[in-house]
JSON list of C-alpha atoms in Angstrom, two decimals:
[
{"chain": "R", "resi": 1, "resn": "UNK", "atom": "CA", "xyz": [0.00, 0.00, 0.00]},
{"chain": "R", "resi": 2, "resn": "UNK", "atom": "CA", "xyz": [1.52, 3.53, -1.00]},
{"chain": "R", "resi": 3, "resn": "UNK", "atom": "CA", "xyz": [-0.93, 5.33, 0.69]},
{"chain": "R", "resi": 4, "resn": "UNK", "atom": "CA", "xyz": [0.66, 8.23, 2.90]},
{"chain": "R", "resi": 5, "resn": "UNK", "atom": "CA", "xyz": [-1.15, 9.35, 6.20]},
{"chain": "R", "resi": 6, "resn": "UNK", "atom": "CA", "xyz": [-1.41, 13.01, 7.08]},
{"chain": "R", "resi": 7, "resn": "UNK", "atom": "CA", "xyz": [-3.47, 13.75, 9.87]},
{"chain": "R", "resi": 8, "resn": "UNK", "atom": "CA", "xyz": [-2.13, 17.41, 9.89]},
{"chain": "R", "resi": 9, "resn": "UNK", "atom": "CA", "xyz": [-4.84, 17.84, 6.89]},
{"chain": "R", "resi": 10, "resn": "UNK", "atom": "CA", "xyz": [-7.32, 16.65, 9.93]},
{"chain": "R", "resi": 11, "resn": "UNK", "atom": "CA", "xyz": [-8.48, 20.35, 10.91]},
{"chain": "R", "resi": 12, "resn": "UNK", "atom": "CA", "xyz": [-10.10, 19.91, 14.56]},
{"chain": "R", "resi": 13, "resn": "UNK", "atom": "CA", "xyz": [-11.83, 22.53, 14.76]},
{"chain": "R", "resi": 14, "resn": "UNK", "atom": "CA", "xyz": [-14.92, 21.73, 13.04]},
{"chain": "R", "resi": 15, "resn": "UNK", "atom": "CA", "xyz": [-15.55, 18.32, 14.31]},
{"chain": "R", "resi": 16, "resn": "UNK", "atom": "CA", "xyz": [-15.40, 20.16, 17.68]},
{"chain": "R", "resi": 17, "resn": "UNK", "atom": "CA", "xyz": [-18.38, 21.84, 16.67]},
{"chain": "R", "resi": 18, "resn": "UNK", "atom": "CA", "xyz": [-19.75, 19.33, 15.88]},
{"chain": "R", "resi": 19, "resn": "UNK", "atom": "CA", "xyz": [-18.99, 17.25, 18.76]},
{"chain": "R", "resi": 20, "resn": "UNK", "atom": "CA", "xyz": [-20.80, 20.31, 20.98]},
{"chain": "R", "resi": 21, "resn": "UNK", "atom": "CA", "xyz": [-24.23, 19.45, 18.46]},
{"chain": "R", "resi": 22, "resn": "UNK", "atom": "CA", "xyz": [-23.61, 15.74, 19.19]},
{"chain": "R", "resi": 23, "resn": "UNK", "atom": "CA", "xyz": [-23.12, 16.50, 23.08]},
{"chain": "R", "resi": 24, "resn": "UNK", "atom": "CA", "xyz": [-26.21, 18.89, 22.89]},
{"chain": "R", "resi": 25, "resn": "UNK", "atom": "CA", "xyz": [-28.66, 16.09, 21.32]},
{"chain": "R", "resi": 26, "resn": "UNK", "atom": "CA", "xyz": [-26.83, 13.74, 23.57]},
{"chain": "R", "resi": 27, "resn": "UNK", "atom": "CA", "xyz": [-27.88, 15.81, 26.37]},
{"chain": "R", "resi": 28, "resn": "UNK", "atom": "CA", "xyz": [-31.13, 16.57, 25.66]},
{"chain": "R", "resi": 29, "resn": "UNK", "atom": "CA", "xyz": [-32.09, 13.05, 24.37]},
{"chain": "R", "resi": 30, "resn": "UNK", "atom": "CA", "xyz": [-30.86, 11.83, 27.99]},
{"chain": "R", "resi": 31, "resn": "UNK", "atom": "CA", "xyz": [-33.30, 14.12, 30.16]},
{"chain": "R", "resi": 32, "resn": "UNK", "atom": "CA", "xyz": [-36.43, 12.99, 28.37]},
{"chain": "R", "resi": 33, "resn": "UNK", "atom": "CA", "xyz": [-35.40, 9.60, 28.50]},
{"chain": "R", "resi": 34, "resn": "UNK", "atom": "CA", "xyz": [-34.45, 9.63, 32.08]},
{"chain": "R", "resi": 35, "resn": "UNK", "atom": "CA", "xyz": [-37.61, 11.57, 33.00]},
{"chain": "R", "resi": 36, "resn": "UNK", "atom": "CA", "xyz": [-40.63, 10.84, 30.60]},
{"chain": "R", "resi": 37, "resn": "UNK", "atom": "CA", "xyz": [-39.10, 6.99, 30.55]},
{"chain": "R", "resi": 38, "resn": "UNK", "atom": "CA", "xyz": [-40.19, 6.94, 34.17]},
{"chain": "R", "resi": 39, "resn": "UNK", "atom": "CA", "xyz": [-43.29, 7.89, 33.51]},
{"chain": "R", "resi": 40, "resn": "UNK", "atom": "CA", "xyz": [-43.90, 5.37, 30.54]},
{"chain": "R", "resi": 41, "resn": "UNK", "atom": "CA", "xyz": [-42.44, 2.95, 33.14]},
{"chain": "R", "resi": 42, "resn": "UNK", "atom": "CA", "xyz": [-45.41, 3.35, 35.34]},
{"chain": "R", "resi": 43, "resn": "UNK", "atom": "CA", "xyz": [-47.81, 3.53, 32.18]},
{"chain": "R", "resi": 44, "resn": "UNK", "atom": "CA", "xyz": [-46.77, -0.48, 30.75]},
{"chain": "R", "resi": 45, "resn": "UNK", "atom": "CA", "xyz": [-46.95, -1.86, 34.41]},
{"chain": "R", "resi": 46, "resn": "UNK", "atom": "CA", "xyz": [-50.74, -0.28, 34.61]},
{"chain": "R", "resi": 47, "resn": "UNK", "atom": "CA", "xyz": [-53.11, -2.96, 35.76]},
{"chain": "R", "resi": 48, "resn": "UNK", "atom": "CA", "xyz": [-55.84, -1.53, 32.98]},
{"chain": "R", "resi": 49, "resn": "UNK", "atom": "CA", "xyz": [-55.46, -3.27, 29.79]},
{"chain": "R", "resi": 50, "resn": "UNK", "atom": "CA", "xyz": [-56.38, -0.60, 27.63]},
{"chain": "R", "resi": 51, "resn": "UNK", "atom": "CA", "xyz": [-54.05, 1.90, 29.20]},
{"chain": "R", "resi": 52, "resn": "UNK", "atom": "CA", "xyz": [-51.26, -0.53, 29.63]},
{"chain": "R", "resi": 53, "resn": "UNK", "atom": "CA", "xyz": [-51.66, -2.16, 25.81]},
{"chain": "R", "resi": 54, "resn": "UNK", "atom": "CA", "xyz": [-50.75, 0.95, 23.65]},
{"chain": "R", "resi": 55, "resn": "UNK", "atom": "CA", "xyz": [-47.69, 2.08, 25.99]},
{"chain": "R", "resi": 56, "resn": "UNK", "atom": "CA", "xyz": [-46.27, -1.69, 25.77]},
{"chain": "R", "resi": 57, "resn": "UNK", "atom": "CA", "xyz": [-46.61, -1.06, 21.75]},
{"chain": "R", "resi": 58, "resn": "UNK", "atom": "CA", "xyz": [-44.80, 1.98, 21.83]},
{"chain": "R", "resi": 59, "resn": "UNK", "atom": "CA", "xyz": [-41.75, 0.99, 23.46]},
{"chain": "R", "resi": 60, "resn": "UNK", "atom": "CA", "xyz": [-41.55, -2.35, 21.53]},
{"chain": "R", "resi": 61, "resn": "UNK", "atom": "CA", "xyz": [-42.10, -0.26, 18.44]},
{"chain": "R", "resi": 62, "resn": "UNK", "atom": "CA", "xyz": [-38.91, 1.71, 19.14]},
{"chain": "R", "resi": 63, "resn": "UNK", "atom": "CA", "xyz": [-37.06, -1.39, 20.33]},
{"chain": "R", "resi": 64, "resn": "UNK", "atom": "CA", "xyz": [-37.70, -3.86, 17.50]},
{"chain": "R", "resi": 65, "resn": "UNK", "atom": "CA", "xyz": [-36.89, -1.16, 14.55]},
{"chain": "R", "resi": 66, "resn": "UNK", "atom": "CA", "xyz": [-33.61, 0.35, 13.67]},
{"chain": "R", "resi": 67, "resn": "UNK", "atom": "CA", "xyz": [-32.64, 3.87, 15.63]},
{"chain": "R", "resi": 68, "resn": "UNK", "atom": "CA", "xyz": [-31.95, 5.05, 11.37]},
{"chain": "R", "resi": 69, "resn": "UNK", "atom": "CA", "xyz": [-35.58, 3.88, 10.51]},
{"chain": "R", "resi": 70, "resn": "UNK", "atom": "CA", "xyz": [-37.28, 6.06, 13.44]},
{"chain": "R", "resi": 71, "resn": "UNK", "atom": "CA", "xyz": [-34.80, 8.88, 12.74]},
{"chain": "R", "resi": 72, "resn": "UNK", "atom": "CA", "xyz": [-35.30, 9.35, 8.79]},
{"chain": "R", "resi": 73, "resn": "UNK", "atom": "CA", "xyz": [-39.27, 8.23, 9.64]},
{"chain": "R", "resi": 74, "resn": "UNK", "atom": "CA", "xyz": [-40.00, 11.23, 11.91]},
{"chain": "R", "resi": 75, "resn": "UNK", "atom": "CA", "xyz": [-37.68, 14.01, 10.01]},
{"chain": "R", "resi": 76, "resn": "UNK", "atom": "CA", "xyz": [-40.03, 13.16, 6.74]},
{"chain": "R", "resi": 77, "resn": "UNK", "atom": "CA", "xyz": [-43.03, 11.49, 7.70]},
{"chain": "R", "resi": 78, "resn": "UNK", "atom": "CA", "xyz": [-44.64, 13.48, 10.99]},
{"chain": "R", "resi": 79, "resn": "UNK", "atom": "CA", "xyz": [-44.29, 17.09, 9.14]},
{"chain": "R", "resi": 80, "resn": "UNK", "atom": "CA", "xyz": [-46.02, 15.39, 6.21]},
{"chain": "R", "resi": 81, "resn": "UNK", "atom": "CA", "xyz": [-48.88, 13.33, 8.14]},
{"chain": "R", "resi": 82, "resn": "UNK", "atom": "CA", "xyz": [-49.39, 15.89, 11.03]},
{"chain": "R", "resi": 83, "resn": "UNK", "atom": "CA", "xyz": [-48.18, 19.25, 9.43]},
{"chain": "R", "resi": 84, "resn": "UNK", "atom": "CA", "xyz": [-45.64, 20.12, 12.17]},
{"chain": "R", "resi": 85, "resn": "UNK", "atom": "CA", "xyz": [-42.49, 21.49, 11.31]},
{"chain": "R", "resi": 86, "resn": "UNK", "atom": "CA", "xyz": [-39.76, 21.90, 13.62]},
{"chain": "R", "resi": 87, "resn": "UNK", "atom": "CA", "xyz": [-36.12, 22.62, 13.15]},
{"chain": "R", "resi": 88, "resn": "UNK", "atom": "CA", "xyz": [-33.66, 19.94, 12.66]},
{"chain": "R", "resi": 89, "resn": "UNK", "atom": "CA", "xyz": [-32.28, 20.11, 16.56]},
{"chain": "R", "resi": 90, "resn": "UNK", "atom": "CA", "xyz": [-35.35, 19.85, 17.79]},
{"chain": "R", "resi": 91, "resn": "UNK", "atom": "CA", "xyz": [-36.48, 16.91, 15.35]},
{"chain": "R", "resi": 92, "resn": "UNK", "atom": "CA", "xyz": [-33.05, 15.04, 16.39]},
{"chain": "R", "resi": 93, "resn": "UNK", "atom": "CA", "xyz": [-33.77, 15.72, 19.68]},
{"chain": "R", "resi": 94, "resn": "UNK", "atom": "CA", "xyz": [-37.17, 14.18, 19.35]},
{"chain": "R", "resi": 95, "resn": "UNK", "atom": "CA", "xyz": [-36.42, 10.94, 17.52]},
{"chain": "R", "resi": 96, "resn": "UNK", "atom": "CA", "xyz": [-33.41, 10.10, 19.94]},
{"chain": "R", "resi": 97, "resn": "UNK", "atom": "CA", "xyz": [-35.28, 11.10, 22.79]},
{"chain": "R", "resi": 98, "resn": "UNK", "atom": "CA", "xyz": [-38.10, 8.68, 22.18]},
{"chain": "R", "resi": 99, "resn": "UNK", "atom": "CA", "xyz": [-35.56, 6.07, 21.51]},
{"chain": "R", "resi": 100, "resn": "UNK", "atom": "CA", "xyz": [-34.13, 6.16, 24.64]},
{"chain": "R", "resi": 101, "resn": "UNK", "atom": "CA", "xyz": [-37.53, 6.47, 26.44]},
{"chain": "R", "resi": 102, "resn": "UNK", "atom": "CA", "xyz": [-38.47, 3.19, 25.21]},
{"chain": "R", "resi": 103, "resn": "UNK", "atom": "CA", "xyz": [-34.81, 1.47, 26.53]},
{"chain": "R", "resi": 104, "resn": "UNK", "atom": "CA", "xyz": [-35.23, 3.48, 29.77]},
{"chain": "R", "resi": 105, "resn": "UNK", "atom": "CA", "xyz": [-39.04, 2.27, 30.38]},
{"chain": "R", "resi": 106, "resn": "UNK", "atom": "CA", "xyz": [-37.45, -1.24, 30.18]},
{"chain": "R", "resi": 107, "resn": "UNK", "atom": "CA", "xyz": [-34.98, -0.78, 32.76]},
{"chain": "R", "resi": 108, "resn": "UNK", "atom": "CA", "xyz": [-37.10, 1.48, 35.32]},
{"chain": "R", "resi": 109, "resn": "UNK", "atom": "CA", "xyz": [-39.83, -1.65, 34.90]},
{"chain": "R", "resi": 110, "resn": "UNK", "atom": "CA", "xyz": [-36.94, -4.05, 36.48]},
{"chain": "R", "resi": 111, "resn": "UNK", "atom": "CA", "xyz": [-36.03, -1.67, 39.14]},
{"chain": "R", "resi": 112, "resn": "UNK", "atom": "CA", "xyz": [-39.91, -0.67, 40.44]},
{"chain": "R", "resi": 113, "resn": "UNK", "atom": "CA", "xyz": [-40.65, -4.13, 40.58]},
{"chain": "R", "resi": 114, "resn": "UNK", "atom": "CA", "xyz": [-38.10, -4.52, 42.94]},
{"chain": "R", "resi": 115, "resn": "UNK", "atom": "CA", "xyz": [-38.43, -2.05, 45.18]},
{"chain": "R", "resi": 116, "resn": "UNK", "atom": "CA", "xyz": [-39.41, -3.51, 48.29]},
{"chain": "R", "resi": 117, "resn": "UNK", "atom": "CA", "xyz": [-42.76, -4.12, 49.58]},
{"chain": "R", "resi": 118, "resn": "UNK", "atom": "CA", "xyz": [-41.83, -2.59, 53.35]},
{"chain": "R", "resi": 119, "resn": "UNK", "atom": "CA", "xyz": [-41.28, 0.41, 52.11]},
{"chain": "R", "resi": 120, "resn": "UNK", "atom": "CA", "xyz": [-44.72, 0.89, 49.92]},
{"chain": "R", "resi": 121, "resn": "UNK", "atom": "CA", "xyz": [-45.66, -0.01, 53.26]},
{"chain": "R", "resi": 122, "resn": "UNK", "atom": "CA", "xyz": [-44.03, 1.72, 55.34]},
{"chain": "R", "resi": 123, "resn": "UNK", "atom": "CA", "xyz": [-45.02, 5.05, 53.17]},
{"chain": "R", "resi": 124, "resn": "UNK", "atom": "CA", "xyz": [-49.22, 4.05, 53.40]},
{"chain": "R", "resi": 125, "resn": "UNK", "atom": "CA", "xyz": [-48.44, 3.89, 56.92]},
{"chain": "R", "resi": 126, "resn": "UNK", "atom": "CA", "xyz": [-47.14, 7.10, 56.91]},
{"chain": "R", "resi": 127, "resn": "UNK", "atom": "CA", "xyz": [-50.01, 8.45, 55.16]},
{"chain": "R", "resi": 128, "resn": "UNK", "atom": "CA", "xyz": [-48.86, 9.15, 51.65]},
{"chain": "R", "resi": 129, "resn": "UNK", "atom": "CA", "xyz": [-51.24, 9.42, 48.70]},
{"chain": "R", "resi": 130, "resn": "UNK", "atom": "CA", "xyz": [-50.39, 7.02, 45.81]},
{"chain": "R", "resi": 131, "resn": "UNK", "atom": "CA", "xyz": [-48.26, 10.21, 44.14]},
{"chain": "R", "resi": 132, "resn": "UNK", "atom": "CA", "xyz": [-45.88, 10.80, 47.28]},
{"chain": "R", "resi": 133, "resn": "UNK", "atom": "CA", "xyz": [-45.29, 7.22, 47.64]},
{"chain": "R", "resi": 134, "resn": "UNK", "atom": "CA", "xyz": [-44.11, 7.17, 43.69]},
{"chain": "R", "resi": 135, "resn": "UNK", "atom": "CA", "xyz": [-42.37, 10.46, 44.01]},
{"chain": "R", "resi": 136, "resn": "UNK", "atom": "CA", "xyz": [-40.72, 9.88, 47.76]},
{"chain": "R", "resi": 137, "resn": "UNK", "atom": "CA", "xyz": [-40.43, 6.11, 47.61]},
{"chain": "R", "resi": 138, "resn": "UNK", "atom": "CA", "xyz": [-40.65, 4.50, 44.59]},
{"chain": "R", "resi": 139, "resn": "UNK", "atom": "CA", "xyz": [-38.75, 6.57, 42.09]},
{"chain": "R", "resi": 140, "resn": "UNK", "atom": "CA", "xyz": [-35.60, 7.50, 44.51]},
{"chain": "R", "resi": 141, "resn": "UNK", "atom": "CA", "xyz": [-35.21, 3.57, 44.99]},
{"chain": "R", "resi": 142, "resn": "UNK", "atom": "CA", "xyz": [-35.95, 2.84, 41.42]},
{"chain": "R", "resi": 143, "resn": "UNK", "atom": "CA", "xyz": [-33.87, 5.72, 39.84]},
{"chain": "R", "resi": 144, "resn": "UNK", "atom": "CA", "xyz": [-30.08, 4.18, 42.00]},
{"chain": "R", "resi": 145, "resn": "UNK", "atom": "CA", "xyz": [-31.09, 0.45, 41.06]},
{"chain": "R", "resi": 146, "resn": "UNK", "atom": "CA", "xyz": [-31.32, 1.50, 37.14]},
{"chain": "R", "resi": 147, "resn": "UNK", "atom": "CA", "xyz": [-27.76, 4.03, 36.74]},
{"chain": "R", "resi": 148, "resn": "UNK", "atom": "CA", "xyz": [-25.89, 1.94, 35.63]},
{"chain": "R", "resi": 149, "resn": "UNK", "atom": "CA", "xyz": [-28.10, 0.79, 32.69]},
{"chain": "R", "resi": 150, "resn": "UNK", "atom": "CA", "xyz": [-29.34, 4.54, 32.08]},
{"chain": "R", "resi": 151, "resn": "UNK", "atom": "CA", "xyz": [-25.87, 5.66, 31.96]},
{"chain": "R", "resi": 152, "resn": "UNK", "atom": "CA", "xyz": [-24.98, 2.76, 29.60]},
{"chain": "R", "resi": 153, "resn": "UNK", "atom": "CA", "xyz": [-28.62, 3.76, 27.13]},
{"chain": "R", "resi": 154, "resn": "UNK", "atom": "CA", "xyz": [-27.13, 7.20, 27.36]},
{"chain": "R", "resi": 155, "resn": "UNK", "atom": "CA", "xyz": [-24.05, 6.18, 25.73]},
{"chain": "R", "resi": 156, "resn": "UNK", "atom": "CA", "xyz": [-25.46, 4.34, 23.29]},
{"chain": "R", "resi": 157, "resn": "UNK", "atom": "CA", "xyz": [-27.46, 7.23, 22.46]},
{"chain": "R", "resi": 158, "resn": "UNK", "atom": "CA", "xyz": [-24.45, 9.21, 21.96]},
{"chain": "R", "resi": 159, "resn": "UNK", "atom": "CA", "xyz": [-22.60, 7.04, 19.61]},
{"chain": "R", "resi": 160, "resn": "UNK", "atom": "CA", "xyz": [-26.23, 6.58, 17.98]},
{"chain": "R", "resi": 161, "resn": "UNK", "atom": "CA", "xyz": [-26.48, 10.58, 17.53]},
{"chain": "R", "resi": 162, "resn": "UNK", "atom": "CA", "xyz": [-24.18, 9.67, 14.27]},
{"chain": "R", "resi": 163, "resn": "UNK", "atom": "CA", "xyz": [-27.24, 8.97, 12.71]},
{"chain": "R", "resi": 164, "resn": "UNK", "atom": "CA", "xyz": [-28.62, 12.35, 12.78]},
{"chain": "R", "resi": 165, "resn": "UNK", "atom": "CA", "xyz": [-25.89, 12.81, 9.86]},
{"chain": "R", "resi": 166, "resn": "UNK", "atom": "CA", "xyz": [-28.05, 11.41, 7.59]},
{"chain": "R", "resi": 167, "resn": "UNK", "atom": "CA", "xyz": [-30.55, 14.55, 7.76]},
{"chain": "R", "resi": 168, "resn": "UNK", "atom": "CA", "xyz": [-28.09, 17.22, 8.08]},
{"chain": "R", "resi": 169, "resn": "UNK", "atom": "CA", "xyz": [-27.74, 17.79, 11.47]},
{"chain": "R", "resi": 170, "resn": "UNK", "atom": "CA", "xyz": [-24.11, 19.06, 12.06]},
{"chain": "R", "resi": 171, "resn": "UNK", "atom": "CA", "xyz": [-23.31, 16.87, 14.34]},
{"chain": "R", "resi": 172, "resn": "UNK", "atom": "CA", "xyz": [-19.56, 14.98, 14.99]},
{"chain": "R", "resi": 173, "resn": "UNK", "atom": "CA", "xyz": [-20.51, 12.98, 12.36]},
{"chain": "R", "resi": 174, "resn": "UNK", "atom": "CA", "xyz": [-21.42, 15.34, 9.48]},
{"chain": "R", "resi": 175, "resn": "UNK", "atom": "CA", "xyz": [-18.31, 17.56, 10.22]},
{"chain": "R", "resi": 176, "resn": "UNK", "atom": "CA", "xyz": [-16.35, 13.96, 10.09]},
{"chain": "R", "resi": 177, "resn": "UNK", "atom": "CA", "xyz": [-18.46, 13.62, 6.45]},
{"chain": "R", "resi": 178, "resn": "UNK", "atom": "CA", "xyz": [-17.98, 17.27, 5.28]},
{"chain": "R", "resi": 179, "resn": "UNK", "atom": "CA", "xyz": [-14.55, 17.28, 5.97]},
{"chain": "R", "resi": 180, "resn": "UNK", "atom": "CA", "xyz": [-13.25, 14.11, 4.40]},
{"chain": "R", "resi": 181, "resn": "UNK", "atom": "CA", "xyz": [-14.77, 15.43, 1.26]},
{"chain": "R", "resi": 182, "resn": "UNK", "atom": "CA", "xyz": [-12.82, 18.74, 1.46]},
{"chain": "R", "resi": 183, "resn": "UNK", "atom": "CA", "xyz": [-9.47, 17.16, 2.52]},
{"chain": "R", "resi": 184, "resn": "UNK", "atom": "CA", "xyz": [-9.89, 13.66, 0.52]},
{"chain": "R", "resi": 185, "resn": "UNK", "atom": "CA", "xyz": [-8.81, 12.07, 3.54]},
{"chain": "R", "resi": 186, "resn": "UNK", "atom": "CA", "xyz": [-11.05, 9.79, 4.78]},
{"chain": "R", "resi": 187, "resn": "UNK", "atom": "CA", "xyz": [-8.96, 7.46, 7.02]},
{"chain": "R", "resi": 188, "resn": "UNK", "atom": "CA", "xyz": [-7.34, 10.38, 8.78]},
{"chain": "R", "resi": 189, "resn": "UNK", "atom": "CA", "xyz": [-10.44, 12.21, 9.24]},
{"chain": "R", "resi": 190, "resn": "UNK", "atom": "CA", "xyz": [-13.26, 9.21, 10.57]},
{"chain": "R", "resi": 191, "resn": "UNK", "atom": "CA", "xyz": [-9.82, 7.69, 12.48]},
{"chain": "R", "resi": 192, "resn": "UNK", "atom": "CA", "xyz": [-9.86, 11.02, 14.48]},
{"chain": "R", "resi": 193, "resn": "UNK", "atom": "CA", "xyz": [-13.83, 11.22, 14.87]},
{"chain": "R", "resi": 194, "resn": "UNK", "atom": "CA", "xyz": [-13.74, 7.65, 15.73]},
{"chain": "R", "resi": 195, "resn": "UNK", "atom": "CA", "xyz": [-11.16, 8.74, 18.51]},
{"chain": "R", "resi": 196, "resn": "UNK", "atom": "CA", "xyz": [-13.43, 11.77, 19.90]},
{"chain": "R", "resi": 197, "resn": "UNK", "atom": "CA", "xyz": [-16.53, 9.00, 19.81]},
{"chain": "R", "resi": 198, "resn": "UNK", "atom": "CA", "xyz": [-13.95, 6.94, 22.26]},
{"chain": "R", "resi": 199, "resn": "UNK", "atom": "CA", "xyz": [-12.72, 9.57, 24.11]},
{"chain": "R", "resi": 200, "resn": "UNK", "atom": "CA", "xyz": [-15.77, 10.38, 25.20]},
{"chain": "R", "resi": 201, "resn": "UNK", "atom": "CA", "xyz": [-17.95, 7.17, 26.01]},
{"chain": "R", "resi": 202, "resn": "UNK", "atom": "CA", "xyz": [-14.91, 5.02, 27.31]},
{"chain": "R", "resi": 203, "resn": "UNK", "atom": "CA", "xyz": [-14.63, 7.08, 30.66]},
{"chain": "R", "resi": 204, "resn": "UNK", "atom": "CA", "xyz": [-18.28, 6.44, 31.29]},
{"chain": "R", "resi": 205, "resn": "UNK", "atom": "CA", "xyz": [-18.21, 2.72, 30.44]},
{"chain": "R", "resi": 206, "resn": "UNK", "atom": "CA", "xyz": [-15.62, 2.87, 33.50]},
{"chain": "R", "resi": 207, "resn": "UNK", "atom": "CA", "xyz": [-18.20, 4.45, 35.41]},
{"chain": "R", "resi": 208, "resn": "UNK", "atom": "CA", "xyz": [-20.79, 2.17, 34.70]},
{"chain": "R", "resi": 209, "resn": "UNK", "atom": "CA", "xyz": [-18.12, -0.63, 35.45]},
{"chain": "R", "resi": 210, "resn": "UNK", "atom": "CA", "xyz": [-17.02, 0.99, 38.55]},
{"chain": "R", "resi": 211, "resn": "UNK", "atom": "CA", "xyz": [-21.18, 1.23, 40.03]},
{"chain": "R", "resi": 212, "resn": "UNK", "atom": "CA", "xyz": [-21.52, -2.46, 38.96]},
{"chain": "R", "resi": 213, "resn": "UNK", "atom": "CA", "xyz": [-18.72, -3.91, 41.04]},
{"chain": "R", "resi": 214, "resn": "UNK", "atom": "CA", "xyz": [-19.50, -1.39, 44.11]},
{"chain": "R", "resi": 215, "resn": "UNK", "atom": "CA", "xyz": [-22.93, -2.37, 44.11]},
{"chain": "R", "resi": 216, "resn": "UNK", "atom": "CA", "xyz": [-22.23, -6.43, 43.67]},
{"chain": "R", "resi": 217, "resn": "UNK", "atom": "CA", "xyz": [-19.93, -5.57, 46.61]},
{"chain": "R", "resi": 218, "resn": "UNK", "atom": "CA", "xyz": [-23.15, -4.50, 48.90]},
{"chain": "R", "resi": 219, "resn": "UNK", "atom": "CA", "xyz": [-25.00, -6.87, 47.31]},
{"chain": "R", "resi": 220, "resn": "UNK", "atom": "CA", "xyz": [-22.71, -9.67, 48.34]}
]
């Protein structure tokens, strides 16, 4: 192979800026998840059917299809069925944030149905309404058992944010795209946005790794 590398042609400016869109979606994406997956958590684990049925749909919908699919679906297909038109960031926003509701509903589920029965008991003796024992009790204890798997969805929602590319969101990614066309060097280029994508998610898998063994240790 004669090809010669030159990762000085690699200008890092602009897939800085675009790392700060990608961190921004990222960021976003993450509170609704964390939040509004909560919420949809309580909403498949309802004991009425008809309430239960549609919210069990919508988080197997966005499991079972690719994170592309639901992306490229909702940039082109809700302006066009519903006539709503927002800007890119807040379309990105929107498909990665219901994404990650769907992985987060999963994971709250698991933790709520272990919280412990003394303390829902504890808190009726107390005299809390069915909200304060969810708000005071339930999602406290249910929001520590799940970190470690929110923290690892939120990851994966990072490196997923690539996708956003695709509709011209100028994220990491479309810098990373942009400027390999410019320089005609794409090894150099995606080798250094692959390295950013690392930089970034590797010292939260340690995290994650780091919760996991501390909380086998209390476990045990």
């Amino acid at each position: 192979m004669n090809y010669t590398f030159d990762f000085n042609a690699v200008s890092v400016a602009p897939l800085l800026q675009g790392l700060w869109v990608s961190l921004q979606l990222t960021a976003a994406a993450n509170v609704l998840g964390i939040v509004l997956g909560f919420g949809l958590a309580l909403l498949i684990m309802s004991p009425i059917k008809i309430v239960r049925l549609p919210f069990m749909l919508f988080v197997e919908f966005f499991r079972c299809t690719p994170a592309i699919v639901q992306i490229v679906w909702i940039f082109y297909c809700v302006p066009m069925l519903f006539d709503v038109f927002l800007d890119p960031m807040t379309m990105g926003i929107m498909a990665l944030g219901l994404n990650l509701m769907a992985f987060n509903a999963e994971a709250y589920r698991a933790s709520i149905q272990a919280v412990p029965r003394e303390q829902l008991d504890a808190g009726i003796a107390l005299g809390l309404n069915p909200l304060q024992r969810v708000l005071y009790i339930v999602f406290p204890t249910a929001f520590r058992a799940s970190i470690p798997v929110l923290l690892t969805n939120g990851i994966v929602i990072f490196q997923q944010s690539a996708l956003v590319a695709i509709v011209a969101i100028q994220d990491l990614m479309y810098q990373g795209k942009t400027l390999a066309t410019e320089t005609y060097r794409p090894i150099e280029t995606f080798t250094v946005v692959a390295l950013i994508y690392f930089a970034v998610s590797f010292p939260i898998t340690q995290i994650v790794g780091l919760l996991e063994r501390r909380r086998q240790i209390l476990v045990s």
